[in-house]
């Protein structure tokens, strides 16, 4: 198995971050993250409150809380994709713009260089 070493763009620093990619290692699903910027969306708080009140489960309080949070997460994911689109694509587009500015300012484009490192176990 080879490892790919790649220098990334440097949007906020004069240092170049390095990414080491070991291949198809799966660490499981990424955790759900609530973005504070979502709170700037009109009526989101009212929507969350209505979703919370709609959810009815019969069990002990711990289970009810777990199920409500799980359902709320699913509803927020659906809301995010419908109302905000694919933010990861927007992030990629912004990074491309930053890279272009970096090159204009004298960057040598070295952040696009990839090197494959052979594993010593071969």
Short mmCIF file of N, CA and C in Angstrom, two decimals:
data_model
loop_
_atom_site.label_atom_id
_atom_site.label_comp_id
_atom_site.label_asym_id
_atom_site.label_seq_id
_atom_site.Cartn_x
_atom_site.Cartn_y
_atom_site.Cartn_z
N UNK A 1 0.85 -1.19 0.00
CA UNK A 1 0.00 0.00 0.00
C UNK A 1 0.89 1.23 0.00
N UNK A 2 0.66 2.16 -0.92
CA UNK A 2 1.42 3.39 -0.99
C UNK A 2 0.76 4.50 -0.21
N UNK A 3 1.53 5.49 0.08
CA UNK A 3 1.04 6.67 0.78
C UNK A 3 1.25 7.86 -0.14
N UNK A 4 0.25 8.71 -0.25
CA UNK A 4 0.39 9.91 -1.07
C UNK A 4 0.58 11.10 -0.15
N UNK A 5 1.61 11.86 -0.45
CA UNK A 5 1.90 13.08 0.31
C UNK A 5 1.55 14.25 -0.58
N UNK A 6 0.74 15.19 -0.06
CA UNK A 6 0.30 16.30 -0.88
C UNK A 6 0.35 17.58 -0.06
N UNK A 7 0.93 18.60 -0.63
CA UNK A 7 0.92 19.91 0.00
C UNK A 7 -0.41 20.58 -0.33
N UNK A 8 -1.09 21.09 0.68
CA UNK A 8 -2.40 21.71 0.50
C UNK A 8 -2.26 23.21 0.32
N UNK A 9 -3.36 23.85 -0.06
CA UNK A 9 -3.34 25.31 -0.19
C UNK A 9 -3.22 25.92 1.20
N UNK A 10 -2.80 27.15 1.25
CA UNK A 10 -2.58 27.83 2.53
C UNK A 10 -3.45 29.08 2.60
N UNK A 11 -4.75 28.91 2.83
CA UNK A 11 -5.66 30.05 2.78
C UNK A 11 -5.44 31.10 3.85
N UNK A 12 -4.91 30.74 5.01
CA UNK A 12 -4.79 31.73 6.09
C UNK A 12 -3.41 31.79 6.70
N UNK A 13 -2.43 31.18 6.07
CA UNK A 13 -1.11 31.12 6.69
C UNK A 13 -0.03 31.17 5.62
N UNK A 14 1.19 31.49 6.05
CA UNK A 14 2.31 31.43 5.11
C UNK A 14 2.98 30.06 5.17
N UNK A 15 2.45 29.15 5.99
CA UNK A 15 2.95 27.77 6.06
C UNK A 15 2.09 26.88 5.17
N UNK A 16 2.69 25.89 4.58
CA UNK A 16 1.96 24.97 3.71
C UNK A 16 1.63 23.69 4.47
N UNK A 17 0.34 23.43 4.69
CA UNK A 17 -0.03 22.18 5.37
C UNK A 17 0.21 20.99 4.45
N UNK A 18 0.55 19.85 5.04
CA UNK A 18 0.83 18.63 4.28
C UNK A 18 -0.20 17.58 4.65
N UNK A 19 -0.76 16.93 3.64
CA UNK A 19 -1.73 15.86 3.85
C UNK A 19 -1.07 14.54 3.49
N UNK A 20 -1.13 13.58 4.39
CA UNK A 20 -0.67 12.23 4.11
C UNK A 20 -1.90 11.36 3.94
N UNK A 21 -2.05 10.77 2.77
CA UNK A 21 -3.21 9.94 2.47
C UNK A 21 -2.77 8.50 2.39
N UNK A 22 -3.25 7.69 3.33
CA UNK A 22 -2.86 6.28 3.39
C UNK A 22 -3.76 5.37 2.58
N UNK A 23 -4.64 5.93 1.81
CA UNK A 23 -5.50 5.09 0.98
C UNK A 23 -6.88 4.94 1.58
N UNK A 24 -7.49 3.81 1.30
CA UNK A 24 -8.89 3.58 1.61
C UNK A 24 -9.20 3.23 3.05
N UNK A 25 -8.57 3.88 4.02
CA UNK A 25 -8.89 3.62 5.42
C UNK A 25 -10.21 4.30 5.74
N UNK A 26 -11.17 3.53 6.22
CA UNK A 26 -12.46 4.08 6.57
C UNK A 26 -12.56 4.21 8.09
N UNK A 27 -12.86 5.40 8.53
CA UNK A 27 -12.98 5.66 9.97
C UNK A 27 -14.45 5.70 10.38
N UNK A 28 -15.34 5.28 9.49
CA UNK A 28 -16.76 5.29 9.80
C UNK A 28 -17.41 6.58 9.31
N UNK A 29 -18.69 6.73 9.57
CA UNK A 29 -19.38 7.93 9.11
C UNK A 29 -18.89 9.17 9.86
N UNK A 30 -18.89 10.28 9.15
CA UNK A 30 -18.47 11.51 9.81
C UNK A 30 -19.55 11.95 10.79
N UNK A 31 -19.16 12.56 11.90
CA UNK A 31 -20.16 12.96 12.90
C UNK A 31 -21.00 14.13 12.40
N UNK A 32 -22.22 14.23 12.91
CA UNK A 32 -23.10 15.34 12.57
C UNK A 32 -22.59 16.59 13.27
N UNK A 33 -22.56 17.68 12.54
CA UNK A 33 -22.13 18.96 13.12
C UNK A 33 -23.17 20.03 12.82
N UNK A 34 -23.58 20.73 13.85
CA UNK A 34 -24.51 21.85 13.69
C UNK A 34 -23.68 23.11 13.49
N UNK A 35 -23.95 23.81 12.42
CA UNK A 35 -23.21 25.04 12.12
C UNK A 35 -23.95 26.25 12.68
N UNK A 36 -23.23 27.11 13.38
CA UNK A 36 -23.86 28.30 13.95
C UNK A 36 -24.47 29.20 12.88
N UNK A 37 -23.92 29.19 11.69
CA UNK A 37 -24.45 30.02 10.61
C UNK A 37 -25.89 29.63 10.26
N UNK A 38 -26.28 28.40 10.58
CA UNK A 38 -27.67 28.00 10.29
C UNK A 38 -28.65 28.84 11.08
N UNK A 39 -28.23 29.33 12.25
CA UNK A 39 -29.13 30.11 13.10
C UNK A 39 -29.49 31.45 12.46
N UNK A 40 -28.73 31.86 11.44
CA UNK A 40 -29.03 33.10 10.73
C UNK A 40 -30.17 32.90 9.72
N UNK A 41 -30.51 31.65 9.46
CA UNK A 41 -31.60 31.36 8.52
C UNK A 41 -32.94 31.70 9.17
N UNK A 42 -33.78 32.41 8.43
CA UNK A 42 -35.07 32.80 9.02
C UNK A 42 -35.93 31.57 9.33
N UNK A 43 -36.59 31.61 10.46
CA UNK A 43 -37.56 30.60 10.90
C UNK A 43 -36.97 29.25 11.27
N UNK A 44 -35.66 29.08 11.30
CA UNK A 44 -35.11 27.77 11.64
C UNK A 44 -35.45 27.40 13.09
N UNK A 45 -35.34 28.34 14.00
CA UNK A 45 -35.64 28.05 15.41
C UNK A 45 -37.10 27.60 15.55
N UNK A 46 -38.02 28.30 14.88
CA UNK A 46 -39.43 27.91 14.92
C UNK A 46 -39.64 26.52 14.34
N UNK A 47 -38.91 26.21 13.28
CA UNK A 47 -39.01 24.91 12.65
C UNK A 47 -38.51 23.80 13.58
N UNK A 48 -37.39 24.05 14.24
CA UNK A 48 -36.85 23.07 15.19
C UNK A 48 -37.83 22.84 16.33
N UNK A 49 -38.41 23.93 16.85
CA UNK A 49 -39.39 23.79 17.93
C UNK A 49 -40.60 22.98 17.50
N UNK A 50 -41.08 23.21 16.28
CA UNK A 50 -42.25 22.46 15.81
C UNK A 50 -41.89 20.99 15.60
N UNK A 51 -40.71 20.71 15.06
CA UNK A 51 -40.28 19.31 14.89
C UNK A 51 -40.22 18.62 16.25
N UNK A 52 -39.65 19.31 17.24
CA UNK A 52 -39.47 18.72 18.57
C UNK A 52 -40.82 18.37 19.20
N UNK A 53 -41.78 19.29 19.05
CA UNK A 53 -43.11 19.07 19.64
C UNK A 53 -43.87 17.96 18.92
N UNK A 54 -43.63 17.78 17.62
CA UNK A 54 -44.31 16.73 16.84
C UNK A 54 -43.86 15.33 17.24
N UNK A 55 -42.63 15.20 17.70
CA UNK A 55 -42.07 13.89 17.99
C UNK A 55 -42.67 13.33 19.28
N UNK A 56 -43.30 12.16 19.17
CA UNK A 56 -43.92 11.52 20.32
C UNK A 56 -43.43 10.07 20.40
N UNK A 57 -42.82 9.71 21.51
CA UNK A 57 -42.33 8.35 21.72
C UNK A 57 -42.76 7.89 23.11
N UNK A 58 -43.03 6.61 23.24
CA UNK A 58 -43.41 6.03 24.53
C UNK A 58 -42.27 5.15 25.02
N UNK A 59 -41.63 5.59 26.09
CA UNK A 59 -40.56 4.80 26.70
C UNK A 59 -40.03 5.58 27.89
N UNK A 60 -38.84 5.18 28.35
CA UNK A 60 -38.26 5.91 29.48
C UNK A 60 -37.67 7.23 28.97
N UNK A 61 -37.48 8.20 29.85
CA UNK A 61 -37.03 9.54 29.44
C UNK A 61 -35.69 9.53 28.67
N UNK A 62 -34.76 8.68 29.05
CA UNK A 62 -33.48 8.63 28.34
C UNK A 62 -33.64 8.20 26.90
N UNK A 63 -34.47 7.18 26.67
CA UNK A 63 -34.71 6.70 25.31
C UNK A 63 -35.45 7.76 24.49
N UNK A 64 -36.43 8.42 25.10
CA UNK A 64 -37.19 9.46 24.40
C UNK A 64 -36.25 10.58 23.95
N UNK A 65 -35.35 11.01 24.84
CA UNK A 65 -34.40 12.07 24.48
C UNK A 65 -33.50 11.61 23.33
N UNK A 66 -32.98 10.38 23.41
CA UNK A 66 -32.11 9.86 22.36
C UNK A 66 -32.83 9.83 21.01
N UNK A 67 -34.08 9.33 21.01
CA UNK A 67 -34.84 9.25 19.75
C UNK A 67 -35.15 10.63 19.19
N UNK A 68 -35.51 11.57 20.07
CA UNK A 68 -35.81 12.92 19.59
C UNK A 68 -34.57 13.56 18.97
N UNK A 69 -33.43 13.40 19.62
CA UNK A 69 -32.20 13.97 19.07
C UNK A 69 -31.83 13.32 17.75
N UNK A 70 -32.02 12.01 17.65
CA UNK A 70 -31.72 11.30 16.41
C UNK A 70 -32.64 11.78 15.28
N UNK A 71 -33.92 11.90 15.57
CA UNK A 71 -34.88 12.38 14.57
C UNK A 71 -34.58 13.82 14.17
N UNK A 72 -34.23 14.65 15.17
CA UNK A 72 -33.91 16.05 14.88
C UNK A 72 -32.69 16.15 13.98
N UNK A 73 -31.69 15.32 14.24
CA UNK A 73 -30.49 15.29 13.39
C UNK A 73 -30.87 14.97 11.95
N UNK A 74 -31.70 13.96 11.76
CA UNK A 74 -32.12 13.57 10.41
C UNK A 74 -32.89 14.69 9.73
N UNK A 75 -33.77 15.35 10.47
CA UNK A 75 -34.54 16.46 9.89
C UNK A 75 -33.64 17.63 9.54
N UNK A 76 -32.64 17.92 10.39
CA UNK A 76 -31.72 19.01 10.10
C UNK A 76 -30.85 18.70 8.87
N UNK A 77 -30.44 17.44 8.72
CA UNK A 77 -29.67 17.06 7.54
C UNK A 77 -30.49 17.27 6.27
N UNK A 78 -31.75 16.86 6.32
CA UNK A 78 -32.63 17.04 5.17
C UNK A 78 -32.84 18.52 4.89
N UNK A 79 -33.09 19.30 5.94
CA UNK A 79 -33.28 20.75 5.78
C UNK A 79 -32.03 21.39 5.17
N UNK A 80 -30.86 21.00 5.67
CA UNK A 80 -29.60 21.57 5.18
C UNK A 80 -29.43 21.31 3.69
N UNK A 81 -29.66 20.08 3.26
CA UNK A 81 -29.45 19.77 1.85
C UNK A 81 -30.47 20.48 0.97
N UNK A 82 -31.69 20.66 1.47
CA UNK A 82 -32.73 21.31 0.68
C UNK A 82 -32.54 22.82 0.62
N UNK A 83 -32.18 23.44 1.75
CA UNK A 83 -32.14 24.90 1.81
C UNK A 83 -30.74 25.51 1.59
N UNK A 84 -29.71 24.78 1.92
CA UNK A 84 -28.37 25.36 1.82
C UNK A 84 -27.54 24.72 0.71
N UNK A 85 -27.98 23.64 0.16
CA UNK A 85 -27.22 22.98 -0.90
C UNK A 85 -26.01 22.26 -0.34
N UNK A 86 -25.10 21.91 -1.23
CA UNK A 86 -23.90 21.18 -0.86
C UNK A 86 -22.81 22.16 -0.45
N UNK A 87 -22.63 22.33 0.85
CA UNK A 87 -21.63 23.27 1.34
C UNK A 87 -20.21 22.81 1.04
N UNK A 88 -19.99 21.49 0.96
CA UNK A 88 -18.64 21.03 0.67
C UNK A 88 -18.22 21.44 -0.73
N UNK A 89 -19.16 21.49 -1.68
CA UNK A 89 -18.83 21.97 -3.02
C UNK A 89 -18.49 23.45 -3.00
N UNK A 90 -19.22 24.22 -2.20
CA UNK A 90 -18.94 25.64 -2.08
C UNK A 90 -17.56 25.85 -1.47
N UNK A 91 -17.20 25.01 -0.50
CA UNK A 91 -15.88 25.11 0.12
C UNK A 91 -14.78 24.81 -0.87
N UNK A 92 -14.98 23.81 -1.71
CA UNK A 92 -13.99 23.47 -2.74
C UNK A 92 -13.82 24.64 -3.70
N UNK A 93 -14.94 25.24 -4.10
CA UNK A 93 -14.86 26.38 -5.01
C UNK A 93 -14.09 27.54 -4.38
N UNK A 94 -14.35 27.80 -3.10
CA UNK A 94 -13.63 28.87 -2.41
C UNK A 94 -12.14 28.58 -2.31
N UNK A 95 -11.78 27.32 -2.03
CA UNK A 95 -10.36 26.97 -1.96
C UNK A 95 -9.68 27.13 -3.32
N UNK A 96 -10.39 26.82 -4.40
CA UNK A 96 -9.82 27.03 -5.74
C UNK A 96 -9.55 28.51 -5.99
N UNK A 97 -10.48 29.37 -5.55
CA UNK A 97 -10.27 30.81 -5.69
C UNK A 97 -9.05 31.25 -4.89
N UNK A 98 -8.90 30.73 -3.68
CA UNK A 98 -7.76 31.09 -2.84
C UNK A 98 -6.47 30.63 -3.48
N UNK A 99 -6.46 29.43 -4.05
CA UNK A 99 -5.27 28.92 -4.74
C UNK A 99 -4.90 29.82 -5.91
N UNK A 100 -5.90 30.27 -6.67
CA UNK A 100 -5.63 31.15 -7.81
C UNK A 100 -5.02 32.46 -7.34
N UNK A 101 -5.53 33.00 -6.25
CA UNK A 101 -4.97 34.25 -5.70
C UNK A 101 -3.55 34.00 -5.22
N UNK A 102 -3.32 32.86 -4.59
CA UNK A 102 -1.99 32.51 -4.10
C UNK A 102 -0.98 32.47 -5.25
N UNK A 103 -1.38 31.87 -6.37
CA UNK A 103 -0.49 31.79 -7.53
C UNK A 103 -0.22 33.18 -8.09
N UNK A 104 -1.25 34.03 -8.15
CA UNK A 104 -1.08 35.40 -8.64
C UNK A 104 -0.10 36.19 -7.78
N UNK A 105 -0.12 35.91 -6.46
CA UNK A 105 0.74 36.65 -5.53
C UNK A 105 2.15 36.08 -5.47
N UNK A 106 2.48 35.17 -6.35
CA UNK A 106 3.85 34.67 -6.38
C UNK A 106 4.02 33.26 -5.89
N UNK A 107 2.93 32.60 -5.56
CA UNK A 107 3.04 31.20 -5.16
C UNK A 107 3.47 30.38 -6.37
N UNK A 108 4.20 29.32 -6.13
CA UNK A 108 4.71 28.53 -7.25
C UNK A 108 3.80 27.38 -7.62
N UNK A 109 2.63 27.29 -6.99
CA UNK A 109 1.71 26.20 -7.31
C UNK A 109 2.16 24.86 -6.75
N UNK A 110 3.13 24.87 -5.83
CA UNK A 110 3.66 23.61 -5.32
C UNK A 110 2.64 22.83 -4.51
N UNK A 111 1.53 23.48 -4.12
CA UNK A 111 0.50 22.79 -3.36
C UNK A 111 -0.20 21.73 -4.19
N UNK A 112 0.05 21.68 -5.49
CA UNK A 112 -0.58 20.68 -6.34
C UNK A 112 0.32 19.47 -6.56
N UNK A 113 1.52 19.49 -6.01
CA UNK A 113 2.46 18.40 -6.22
C UNK A 113 2.07 17.22 -5.34
N UNK A 114 2.04 16.03 -5.93
CA UNK A 114 1.75 14.82 -5.17
C UNK A 114 2.94 13.88 -5.31
N UNK A 115 3.29 13.23 -4.21
CA UNK A 115 4.40 12.29 -4.20
C UNK A 115 3.92 10.97 -3.65
N UNK A 116 4.23 9.88 -4.31
CA UNK A 116 3.86 8.58 -3.79
C UNK A 116 5.07 8.02 -3.07
N UNK A 117 4.83 7.58 -1.83
CA UNK A 117 5.88 7.03 -1.00
C UNK A 117 5.62 5.53 -0.89
N UNK A 118 6.60 4.72 -1.22
CA UNK A 118 6.45 3.27 -1.15
C UNK A 118 6.46 2.82 0.30
N UNK A 119 5.59 1.87 0.59
CA UNK A 119 5.53 1.29 1.93
C UNK A 119 6.70 0.35 2.13
N UNK A 120 7.37 0.38 3.29
CA UNK A 120 8.52 -0.51 3.51
C UNK A 120 8.10 -1.97 3.68
N UNK A 121 6.80 -2.26 3.77
CA UNK A 121 6.33 -3.64 3.99
C UNK A 121 6.24 -4.44 2.70
N UNK A 122 6.51 -3.84 1.58
CA UNK A 122 6.36 -4.55 0.29
C UNK A 122 7.34 -5.67 0.14
#
